[in-house]
PDB file of C-alpha atoms and ligand atoms in Angstrom:
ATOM      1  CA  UNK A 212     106.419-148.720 -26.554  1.00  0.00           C
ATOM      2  CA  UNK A 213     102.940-147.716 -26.175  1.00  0.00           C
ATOM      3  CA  UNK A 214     100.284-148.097 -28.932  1.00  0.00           C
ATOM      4  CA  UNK A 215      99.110-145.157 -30.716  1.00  0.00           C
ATOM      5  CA  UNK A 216      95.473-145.321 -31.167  1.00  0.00           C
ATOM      6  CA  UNK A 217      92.470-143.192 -33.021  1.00  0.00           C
ATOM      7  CA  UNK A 218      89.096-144.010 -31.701  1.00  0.00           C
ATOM      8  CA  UNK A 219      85.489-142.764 -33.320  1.00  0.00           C
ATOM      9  CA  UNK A 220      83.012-142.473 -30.859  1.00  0.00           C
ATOM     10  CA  UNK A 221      79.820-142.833 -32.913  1.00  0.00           C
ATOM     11  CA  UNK A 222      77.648-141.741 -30.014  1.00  0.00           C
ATOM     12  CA  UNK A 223      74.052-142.139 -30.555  1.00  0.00           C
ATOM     13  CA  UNK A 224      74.528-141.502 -34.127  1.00  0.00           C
ATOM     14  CA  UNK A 225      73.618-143.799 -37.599  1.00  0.00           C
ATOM     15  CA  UNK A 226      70.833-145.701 -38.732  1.00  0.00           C
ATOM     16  CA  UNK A 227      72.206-149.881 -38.283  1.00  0.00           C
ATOM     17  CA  UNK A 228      72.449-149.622 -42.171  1.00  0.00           C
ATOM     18  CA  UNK A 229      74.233-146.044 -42.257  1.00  0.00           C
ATOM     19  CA  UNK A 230      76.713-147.383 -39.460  1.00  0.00           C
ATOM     20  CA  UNK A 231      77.527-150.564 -42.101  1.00  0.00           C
ATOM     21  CA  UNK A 232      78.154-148.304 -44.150  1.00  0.00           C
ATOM     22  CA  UNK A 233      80.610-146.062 -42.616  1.00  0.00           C
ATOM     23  CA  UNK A 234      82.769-149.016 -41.000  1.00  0.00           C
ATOM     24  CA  UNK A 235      82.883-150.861 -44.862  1.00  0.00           C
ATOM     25  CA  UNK A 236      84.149-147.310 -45.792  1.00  0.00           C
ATOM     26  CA  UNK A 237      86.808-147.019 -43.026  1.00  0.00           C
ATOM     27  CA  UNK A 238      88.082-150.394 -43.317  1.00  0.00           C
ATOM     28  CA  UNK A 239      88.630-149.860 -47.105  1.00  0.00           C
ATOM     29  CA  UNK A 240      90.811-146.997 -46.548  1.00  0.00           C
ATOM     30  CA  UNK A 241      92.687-148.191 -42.848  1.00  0.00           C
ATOM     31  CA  UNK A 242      96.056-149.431 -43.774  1.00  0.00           C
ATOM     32  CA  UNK A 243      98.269-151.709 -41.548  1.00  0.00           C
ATOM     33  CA  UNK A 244     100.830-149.213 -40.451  1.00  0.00           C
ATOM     34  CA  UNK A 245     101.135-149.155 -37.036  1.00  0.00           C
ATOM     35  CA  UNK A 246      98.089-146.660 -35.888  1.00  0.00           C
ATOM     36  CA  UNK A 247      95.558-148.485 -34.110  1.00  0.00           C
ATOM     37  CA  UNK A 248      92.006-147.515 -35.109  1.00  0.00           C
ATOM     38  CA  UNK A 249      88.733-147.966 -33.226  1.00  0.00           C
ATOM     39  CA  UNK A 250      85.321-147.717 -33.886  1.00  0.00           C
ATOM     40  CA  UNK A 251      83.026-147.326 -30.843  1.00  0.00           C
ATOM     41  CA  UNK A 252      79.683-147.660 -32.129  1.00  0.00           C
ATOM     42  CA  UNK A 253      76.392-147.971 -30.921  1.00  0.00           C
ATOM     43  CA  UNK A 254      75.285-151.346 -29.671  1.00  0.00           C
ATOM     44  CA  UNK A 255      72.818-152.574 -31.985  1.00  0.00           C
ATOM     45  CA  UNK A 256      75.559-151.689 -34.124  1.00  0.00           C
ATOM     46  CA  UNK A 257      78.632-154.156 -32.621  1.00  0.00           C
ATOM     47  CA  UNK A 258      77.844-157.268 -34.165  1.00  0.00           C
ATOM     48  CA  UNK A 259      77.119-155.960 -37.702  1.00  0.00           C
ATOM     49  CA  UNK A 260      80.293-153.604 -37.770  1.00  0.00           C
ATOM     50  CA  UNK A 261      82.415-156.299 -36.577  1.00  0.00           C
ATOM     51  CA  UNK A 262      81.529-158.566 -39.453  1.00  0.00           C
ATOM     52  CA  UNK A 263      82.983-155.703 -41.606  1.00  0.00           C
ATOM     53  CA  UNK A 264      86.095-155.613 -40.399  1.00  0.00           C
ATOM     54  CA  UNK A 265      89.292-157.269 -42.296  1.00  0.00           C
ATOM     55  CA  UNK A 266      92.294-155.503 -41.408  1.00  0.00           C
ATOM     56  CA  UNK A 267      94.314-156.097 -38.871  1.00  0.00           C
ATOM     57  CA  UNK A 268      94.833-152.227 -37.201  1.00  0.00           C
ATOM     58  CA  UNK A 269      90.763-151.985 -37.149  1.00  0.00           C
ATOM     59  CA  UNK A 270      89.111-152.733 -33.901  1.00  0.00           C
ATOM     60  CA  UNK A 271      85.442-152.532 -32.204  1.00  0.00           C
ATOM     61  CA  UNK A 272      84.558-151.268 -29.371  1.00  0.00           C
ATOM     62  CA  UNK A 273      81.576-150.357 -26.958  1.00  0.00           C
ATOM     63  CA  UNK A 274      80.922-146.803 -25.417  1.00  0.00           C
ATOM     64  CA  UNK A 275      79.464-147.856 -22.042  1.00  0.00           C
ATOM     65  CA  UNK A 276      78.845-151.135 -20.090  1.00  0.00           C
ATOM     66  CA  UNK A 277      76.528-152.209 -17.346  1.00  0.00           C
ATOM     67  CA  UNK A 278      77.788-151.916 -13.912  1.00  0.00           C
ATOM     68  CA  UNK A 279      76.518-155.613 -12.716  1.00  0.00           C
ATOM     69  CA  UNK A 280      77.325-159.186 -14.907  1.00  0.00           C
ATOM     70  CA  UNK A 281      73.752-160.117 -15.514  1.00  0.00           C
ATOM     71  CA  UNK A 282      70.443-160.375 -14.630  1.00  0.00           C
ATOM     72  CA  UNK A 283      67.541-158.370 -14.034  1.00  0.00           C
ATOM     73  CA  UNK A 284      68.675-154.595 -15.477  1.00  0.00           C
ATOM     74  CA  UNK A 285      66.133-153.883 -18.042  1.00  0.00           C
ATOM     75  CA  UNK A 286      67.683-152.088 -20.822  1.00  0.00           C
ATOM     76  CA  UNK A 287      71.754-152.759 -19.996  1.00  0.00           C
ATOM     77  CA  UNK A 288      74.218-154.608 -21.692  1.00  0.00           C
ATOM     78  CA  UNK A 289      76.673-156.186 -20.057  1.00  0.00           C
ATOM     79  CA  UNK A 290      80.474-156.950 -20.757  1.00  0.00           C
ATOM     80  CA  UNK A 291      80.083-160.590 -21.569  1.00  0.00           C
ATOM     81  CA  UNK A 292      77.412-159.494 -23.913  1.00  0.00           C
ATOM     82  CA  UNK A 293      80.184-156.851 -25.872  1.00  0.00           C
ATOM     83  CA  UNK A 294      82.884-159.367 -25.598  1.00  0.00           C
ATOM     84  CA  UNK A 295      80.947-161.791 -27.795  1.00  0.00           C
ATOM     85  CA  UNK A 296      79.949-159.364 -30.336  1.00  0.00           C
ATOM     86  CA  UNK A 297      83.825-159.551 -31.462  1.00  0.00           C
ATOM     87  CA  UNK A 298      84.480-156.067 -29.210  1.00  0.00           C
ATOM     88  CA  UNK A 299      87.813-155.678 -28.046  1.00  0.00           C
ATOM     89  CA  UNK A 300      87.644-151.953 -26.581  1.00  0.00           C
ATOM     90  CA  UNK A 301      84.832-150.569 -24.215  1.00  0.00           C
ATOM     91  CA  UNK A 302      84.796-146.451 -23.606  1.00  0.00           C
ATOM     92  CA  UNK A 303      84.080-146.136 -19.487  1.00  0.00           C
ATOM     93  CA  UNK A 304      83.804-142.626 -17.816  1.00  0.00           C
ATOM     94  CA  UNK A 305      82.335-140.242 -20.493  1.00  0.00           C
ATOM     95  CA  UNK A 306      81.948-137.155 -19.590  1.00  0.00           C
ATOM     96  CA  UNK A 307      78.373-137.446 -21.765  1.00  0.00           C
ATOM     97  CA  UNK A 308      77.850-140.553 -19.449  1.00  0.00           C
ATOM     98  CA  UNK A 309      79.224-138.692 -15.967  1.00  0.00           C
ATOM     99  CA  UNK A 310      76.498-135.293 -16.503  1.00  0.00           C
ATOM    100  CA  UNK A 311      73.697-136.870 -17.667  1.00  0.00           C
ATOM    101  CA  UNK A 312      73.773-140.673 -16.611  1.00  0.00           C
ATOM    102  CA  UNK A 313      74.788-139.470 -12.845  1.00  0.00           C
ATOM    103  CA  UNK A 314      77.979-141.955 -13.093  1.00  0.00           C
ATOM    104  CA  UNK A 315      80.470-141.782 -10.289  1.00  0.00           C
ATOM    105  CA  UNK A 316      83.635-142.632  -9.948  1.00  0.00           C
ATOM    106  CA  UNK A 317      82.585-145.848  -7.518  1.00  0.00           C
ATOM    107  CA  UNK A 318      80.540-146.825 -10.757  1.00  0.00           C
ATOM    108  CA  UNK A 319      83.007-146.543 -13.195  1.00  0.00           C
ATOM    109  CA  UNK A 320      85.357-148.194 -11.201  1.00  0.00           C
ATOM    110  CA  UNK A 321      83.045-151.431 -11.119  1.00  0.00           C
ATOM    111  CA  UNK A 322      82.488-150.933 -14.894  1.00  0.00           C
ATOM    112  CA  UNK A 323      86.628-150.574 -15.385  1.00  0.00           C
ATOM    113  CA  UNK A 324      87.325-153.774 -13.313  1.00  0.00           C
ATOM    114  CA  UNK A 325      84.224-155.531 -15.044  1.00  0.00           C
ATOM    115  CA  UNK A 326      85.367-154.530 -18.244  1.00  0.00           C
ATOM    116  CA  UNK A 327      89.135-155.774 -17.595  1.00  0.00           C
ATOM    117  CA  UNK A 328      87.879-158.770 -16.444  1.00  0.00           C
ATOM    118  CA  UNK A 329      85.253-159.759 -19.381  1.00  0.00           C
ATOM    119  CA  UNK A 330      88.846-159.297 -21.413  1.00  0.00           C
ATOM    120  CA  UNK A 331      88.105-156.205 -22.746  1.00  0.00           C
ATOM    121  CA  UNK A 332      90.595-152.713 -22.813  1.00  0.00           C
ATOM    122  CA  UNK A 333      88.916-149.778 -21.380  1.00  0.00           C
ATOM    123  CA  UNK A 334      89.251-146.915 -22.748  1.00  0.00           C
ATOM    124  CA  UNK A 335      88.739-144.598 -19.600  1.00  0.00           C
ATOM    125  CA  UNK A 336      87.703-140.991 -19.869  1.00  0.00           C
ATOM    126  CA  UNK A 337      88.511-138.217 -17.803  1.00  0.00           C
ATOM    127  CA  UNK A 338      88.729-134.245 -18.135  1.00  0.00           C
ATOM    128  CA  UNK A 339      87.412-131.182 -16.580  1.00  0.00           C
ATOM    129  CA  UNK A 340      84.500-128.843 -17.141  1.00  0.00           C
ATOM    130  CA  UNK A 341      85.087-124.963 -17.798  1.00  0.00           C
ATOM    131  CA  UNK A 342      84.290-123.744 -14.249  1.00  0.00           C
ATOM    132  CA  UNK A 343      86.706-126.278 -13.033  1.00  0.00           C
ATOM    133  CA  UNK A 344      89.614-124.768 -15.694  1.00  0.00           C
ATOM    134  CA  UNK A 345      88.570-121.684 -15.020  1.00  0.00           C
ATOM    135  CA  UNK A 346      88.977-122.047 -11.220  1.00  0.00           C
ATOM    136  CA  UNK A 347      92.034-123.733 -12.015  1.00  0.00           C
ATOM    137  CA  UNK A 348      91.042-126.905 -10.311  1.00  0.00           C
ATOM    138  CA  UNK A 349      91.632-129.047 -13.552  1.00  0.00           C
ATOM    139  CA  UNK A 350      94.895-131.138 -12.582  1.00  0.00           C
ATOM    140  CA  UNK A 351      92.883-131.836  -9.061  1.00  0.00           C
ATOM    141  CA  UNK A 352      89.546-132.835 -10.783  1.00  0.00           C
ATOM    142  CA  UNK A 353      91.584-135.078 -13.381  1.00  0.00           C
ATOM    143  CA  UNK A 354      93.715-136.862 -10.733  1.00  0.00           C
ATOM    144  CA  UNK A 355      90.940-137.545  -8.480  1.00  0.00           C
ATOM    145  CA  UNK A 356      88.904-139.171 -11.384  1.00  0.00           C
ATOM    146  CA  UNK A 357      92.044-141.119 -12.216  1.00  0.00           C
ATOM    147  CA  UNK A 358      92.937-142.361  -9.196  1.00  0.00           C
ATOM    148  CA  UNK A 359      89.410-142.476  -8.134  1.00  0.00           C
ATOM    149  CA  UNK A 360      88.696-144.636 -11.273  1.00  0.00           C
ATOM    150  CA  UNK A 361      91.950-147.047 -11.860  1.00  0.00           C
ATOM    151  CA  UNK A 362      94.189-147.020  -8.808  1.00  0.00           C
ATOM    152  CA  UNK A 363      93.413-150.007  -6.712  1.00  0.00           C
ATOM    153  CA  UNK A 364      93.823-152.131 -10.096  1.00  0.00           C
ATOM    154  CA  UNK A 365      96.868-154.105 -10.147  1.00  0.00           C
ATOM    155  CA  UNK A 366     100.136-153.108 -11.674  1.00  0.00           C
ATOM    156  CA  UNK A 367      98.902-155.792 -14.465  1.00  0.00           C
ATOM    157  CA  UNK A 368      95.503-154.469 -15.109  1.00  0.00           C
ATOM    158  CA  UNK A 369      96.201-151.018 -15.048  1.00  0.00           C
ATOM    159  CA  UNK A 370      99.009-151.715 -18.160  1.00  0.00           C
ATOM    160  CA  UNK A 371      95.771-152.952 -19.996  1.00  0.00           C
ATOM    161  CA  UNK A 372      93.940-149.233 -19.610  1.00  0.00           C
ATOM    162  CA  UNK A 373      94.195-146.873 -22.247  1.00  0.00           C
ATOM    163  CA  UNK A 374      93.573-143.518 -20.788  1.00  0.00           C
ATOM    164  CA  UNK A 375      91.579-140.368 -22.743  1.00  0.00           C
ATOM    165  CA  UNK A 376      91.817-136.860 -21.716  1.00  0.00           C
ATOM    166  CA  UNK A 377      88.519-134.932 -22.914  1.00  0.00           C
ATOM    167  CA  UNK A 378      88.057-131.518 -21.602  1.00  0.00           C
ATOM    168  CA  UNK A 379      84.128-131.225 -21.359  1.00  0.00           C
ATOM    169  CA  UNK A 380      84.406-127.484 -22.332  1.00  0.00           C
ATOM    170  CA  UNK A 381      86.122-128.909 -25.581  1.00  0.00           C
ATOM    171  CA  UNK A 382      83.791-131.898 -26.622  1.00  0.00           C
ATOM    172  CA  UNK A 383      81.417-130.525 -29.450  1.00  0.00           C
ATOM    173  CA  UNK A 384      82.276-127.138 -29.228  1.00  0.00           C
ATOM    174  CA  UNK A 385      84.161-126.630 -31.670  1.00  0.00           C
ATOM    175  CA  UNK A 386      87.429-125.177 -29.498  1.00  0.00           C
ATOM    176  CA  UNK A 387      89.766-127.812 -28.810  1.00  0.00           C
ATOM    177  CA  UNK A 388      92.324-127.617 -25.743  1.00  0.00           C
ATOM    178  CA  UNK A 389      95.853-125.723 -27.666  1.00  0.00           C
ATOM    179  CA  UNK A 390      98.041-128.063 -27.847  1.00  0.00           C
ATOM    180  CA  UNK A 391     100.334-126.548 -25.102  1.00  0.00           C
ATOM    181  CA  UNK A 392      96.962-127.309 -22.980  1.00  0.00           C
ATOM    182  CA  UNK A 393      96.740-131.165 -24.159  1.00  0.00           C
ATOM    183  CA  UNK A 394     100.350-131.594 -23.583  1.00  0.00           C
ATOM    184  CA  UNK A 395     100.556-130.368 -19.919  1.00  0.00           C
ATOM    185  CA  UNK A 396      97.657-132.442 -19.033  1.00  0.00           C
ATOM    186  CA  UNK A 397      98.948-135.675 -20.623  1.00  0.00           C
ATOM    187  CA  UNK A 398     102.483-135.047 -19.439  1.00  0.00           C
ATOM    188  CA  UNK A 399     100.354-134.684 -15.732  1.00  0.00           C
ATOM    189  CA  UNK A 400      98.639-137.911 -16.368  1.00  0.00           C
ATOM    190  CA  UNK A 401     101.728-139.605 -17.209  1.00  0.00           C
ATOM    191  CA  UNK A 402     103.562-138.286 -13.902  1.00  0.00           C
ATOM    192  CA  UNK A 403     100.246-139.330 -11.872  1.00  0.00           C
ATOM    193  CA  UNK A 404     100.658-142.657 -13.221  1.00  0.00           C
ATOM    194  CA  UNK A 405     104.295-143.077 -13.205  1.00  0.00           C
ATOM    195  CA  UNK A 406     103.689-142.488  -9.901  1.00  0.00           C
ATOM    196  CA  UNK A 407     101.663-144.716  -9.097  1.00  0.00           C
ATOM    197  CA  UNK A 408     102.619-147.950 -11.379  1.00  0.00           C
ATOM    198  CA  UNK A 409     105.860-146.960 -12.014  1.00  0.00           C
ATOM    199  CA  UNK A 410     107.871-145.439 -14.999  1.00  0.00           C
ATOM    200  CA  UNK A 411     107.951-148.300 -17.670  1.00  0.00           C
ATOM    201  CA  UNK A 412     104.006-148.661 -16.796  1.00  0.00           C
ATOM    202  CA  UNK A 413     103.643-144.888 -17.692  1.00  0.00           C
ATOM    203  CA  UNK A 414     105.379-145.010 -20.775  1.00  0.00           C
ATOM    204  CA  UNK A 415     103.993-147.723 -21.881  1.00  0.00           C
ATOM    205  CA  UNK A 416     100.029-146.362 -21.303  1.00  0.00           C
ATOM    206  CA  UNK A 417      98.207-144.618 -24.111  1.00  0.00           C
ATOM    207  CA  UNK A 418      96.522-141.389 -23.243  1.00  0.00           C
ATOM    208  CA  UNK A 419      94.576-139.978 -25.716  1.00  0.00           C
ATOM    209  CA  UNK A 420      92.901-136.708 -26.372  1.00  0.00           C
ATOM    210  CA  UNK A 421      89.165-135.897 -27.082  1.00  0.00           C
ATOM    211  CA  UNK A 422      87.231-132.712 -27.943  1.00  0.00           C
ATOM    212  CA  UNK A 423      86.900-131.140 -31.372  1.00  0.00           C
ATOM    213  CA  UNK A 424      89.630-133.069 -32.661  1.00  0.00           C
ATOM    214  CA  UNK A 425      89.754-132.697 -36.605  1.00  0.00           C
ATOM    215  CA  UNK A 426      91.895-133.039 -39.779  1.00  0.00           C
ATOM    216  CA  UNK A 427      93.111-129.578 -39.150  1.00  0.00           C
ATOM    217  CA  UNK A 428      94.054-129.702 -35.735  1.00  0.00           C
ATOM    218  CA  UNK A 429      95.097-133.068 -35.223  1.00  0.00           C
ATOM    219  CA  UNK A 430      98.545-132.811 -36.725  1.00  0.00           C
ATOM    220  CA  UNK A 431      99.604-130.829 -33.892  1.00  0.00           C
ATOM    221  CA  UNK A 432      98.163-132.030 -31.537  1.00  0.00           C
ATOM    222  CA  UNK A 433      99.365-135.633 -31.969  1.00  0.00           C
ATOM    223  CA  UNK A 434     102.613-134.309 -32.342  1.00  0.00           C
ATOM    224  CA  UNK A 435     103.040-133.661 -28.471  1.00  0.00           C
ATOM    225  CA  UNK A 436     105.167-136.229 -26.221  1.00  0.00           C
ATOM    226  CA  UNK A 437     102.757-137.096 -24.274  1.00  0.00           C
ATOM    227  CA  UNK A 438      99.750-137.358 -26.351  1.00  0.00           C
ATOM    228  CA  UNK A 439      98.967-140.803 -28.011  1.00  0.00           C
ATOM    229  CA  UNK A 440      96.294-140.402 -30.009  1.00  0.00           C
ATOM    230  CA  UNK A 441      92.662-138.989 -30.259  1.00  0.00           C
ATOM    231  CA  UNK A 442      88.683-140.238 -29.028  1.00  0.00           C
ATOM    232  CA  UNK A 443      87.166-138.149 -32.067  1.00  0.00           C
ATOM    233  CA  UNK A 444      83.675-137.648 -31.531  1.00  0.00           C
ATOM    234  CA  UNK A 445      81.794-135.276 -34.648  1.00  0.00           C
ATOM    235  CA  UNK A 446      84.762-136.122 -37.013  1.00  0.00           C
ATOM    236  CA  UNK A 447      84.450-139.934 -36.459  1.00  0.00           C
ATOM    237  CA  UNK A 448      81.010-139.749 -37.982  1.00  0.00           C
ATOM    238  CA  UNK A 449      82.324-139.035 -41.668  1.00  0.00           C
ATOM    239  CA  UNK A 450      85.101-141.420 -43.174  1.00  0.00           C
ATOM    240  CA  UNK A 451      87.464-138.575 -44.946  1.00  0.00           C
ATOM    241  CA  UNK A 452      87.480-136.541 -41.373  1.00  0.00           C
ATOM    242  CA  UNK A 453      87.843-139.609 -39.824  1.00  0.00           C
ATOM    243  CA  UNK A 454      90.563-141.271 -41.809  1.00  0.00           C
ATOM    244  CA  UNK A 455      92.273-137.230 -41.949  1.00  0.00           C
ATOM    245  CA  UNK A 456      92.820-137.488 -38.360  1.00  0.00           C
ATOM    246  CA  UNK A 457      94.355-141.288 -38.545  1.00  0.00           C
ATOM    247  CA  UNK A 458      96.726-140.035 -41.107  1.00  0.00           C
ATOM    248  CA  UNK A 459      97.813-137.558 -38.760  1.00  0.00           C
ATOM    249  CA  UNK A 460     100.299-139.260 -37.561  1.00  0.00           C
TER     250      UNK A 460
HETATM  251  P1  13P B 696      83.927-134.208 -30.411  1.00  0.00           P
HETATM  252  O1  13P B 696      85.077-134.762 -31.203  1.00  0.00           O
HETATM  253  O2  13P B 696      82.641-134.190 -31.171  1.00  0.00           O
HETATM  254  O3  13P B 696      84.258-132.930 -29.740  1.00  0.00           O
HETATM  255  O4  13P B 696      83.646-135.278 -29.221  1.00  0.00           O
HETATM  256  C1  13P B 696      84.703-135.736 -28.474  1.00  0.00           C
HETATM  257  C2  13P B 696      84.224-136.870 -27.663  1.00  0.00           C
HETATM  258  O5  13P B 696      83.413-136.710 -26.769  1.00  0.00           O
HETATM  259  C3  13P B 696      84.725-138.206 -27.987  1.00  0.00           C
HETATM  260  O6  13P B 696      84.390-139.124 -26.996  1.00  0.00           O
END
């Protein structure tokens, strides 16, 4: 059956030191039952974090990776370079890193296949911005980033992706998707893919939700079908909220 997963994306948030802090602090309080937890962190942080971590649910993870292998691309990091920092996880596709980075869906399909092939799971982002809801053009703008993004992998590969679902209009606003919203998106994700790769490969394939996911909300949320777990951005930066939503479930 497919995992169920909570991933903090840090963001460009904490000091190196504050970071340490935090991840000592979550891995106190994780306990081995079956939820997998993820810290994407800045980084400068990877290397540091990961020499925190002693339980066995806990993994690291990256929140972007360079498009090429190596070379000369002042200021990237590539997926060789996360892999050895004990990483495990990678984020691709943020909507953060779509608007303001200018990534396509060429781009992130590099980064995906890059990413699978350095060994590490992507965690690949998709989701709609209000106009596009409003329009009612979100199933359309999700399934072209998905299939845009991860559909000439391999039936293989693509069982590796873990999938996250983060309306734009809902990251850091404060108003998450209803859970009626998050389930009828998932449930469309799942059909894309099943699709696609196949029923046991959709079943089996995490898709998570992201945007102003919190203690309160997350309950219900996570209780959908279809929905497998949360990328918690603002929450993920304080270890009760954090650990709240992991305990969700
Ligand atoms: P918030 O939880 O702060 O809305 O951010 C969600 C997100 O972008 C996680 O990647």
């Amino acid at each position: 059956m497919r995992k169920k997963i909570v991933a903090g994306n840090w963001k460009m948030n904490k000091t190196l030191q504050e970071g340490v802090e935090l991840a000592k602090t979550v891995n106190r309080q994780v306990e081995d039952n079956g939820v997998i937890v993820i810290l994407c962190t800045p980084f400068i942080h990877l290397s540091e974090v990961n020499n925190v971590i002693t339980k066995d649910s806990l993994f690291l993870g990256a929140q972007n990776c360079a498009s090429e292998t190596s070379g000369a691309f002042t200021g990237e990091v590539s997926v060789d370079m996360i892999k050895s920092t004990g990483s495990e996880y990678v984020i691709i596709g943020h909507s953060e890193r779509r608007s303001y980075y200018h990534e396509d869906d060429a781009q992130l399909n590099k980064k995906t296949k890059l990413a699978l092939a350095a060994g590490l799971t992507p965690i690949f982002c998709c989701g709609e911005v209000l106009a596009e809801r409003q329009a009612n053009n979100h199933m359309k703008v999700v399934k072209t980033q998905i299939e845009n993004g991860l559909f000439d992998l391999s039936p293989e590969d693509f069982a590796k992706v873990v999938i996250a679902y983060e309306p734009v209009w809902a990251i850091g606003t404060g108003v998450n998707a209803t859970s009626d919203q998050a389930q009828e998106m998932h449930k469309a994700i799942r059909e894309l893919v099943a699709e696609k790769y196949g029923t046991q490969v959709a079943n089996n394939t995490s898709i998570l939700y992201g945007g102003s996911c919190k203690p309160s909300n997350a309950k219900e949320l996570f209780a959908n079908p279809d929905v497998d777990g949360g990328l918690i951005g603002g929450a993920s930066l304080n270890a009760s909220d954090f650990m709240g939503i992991v305990n969700a479930f």
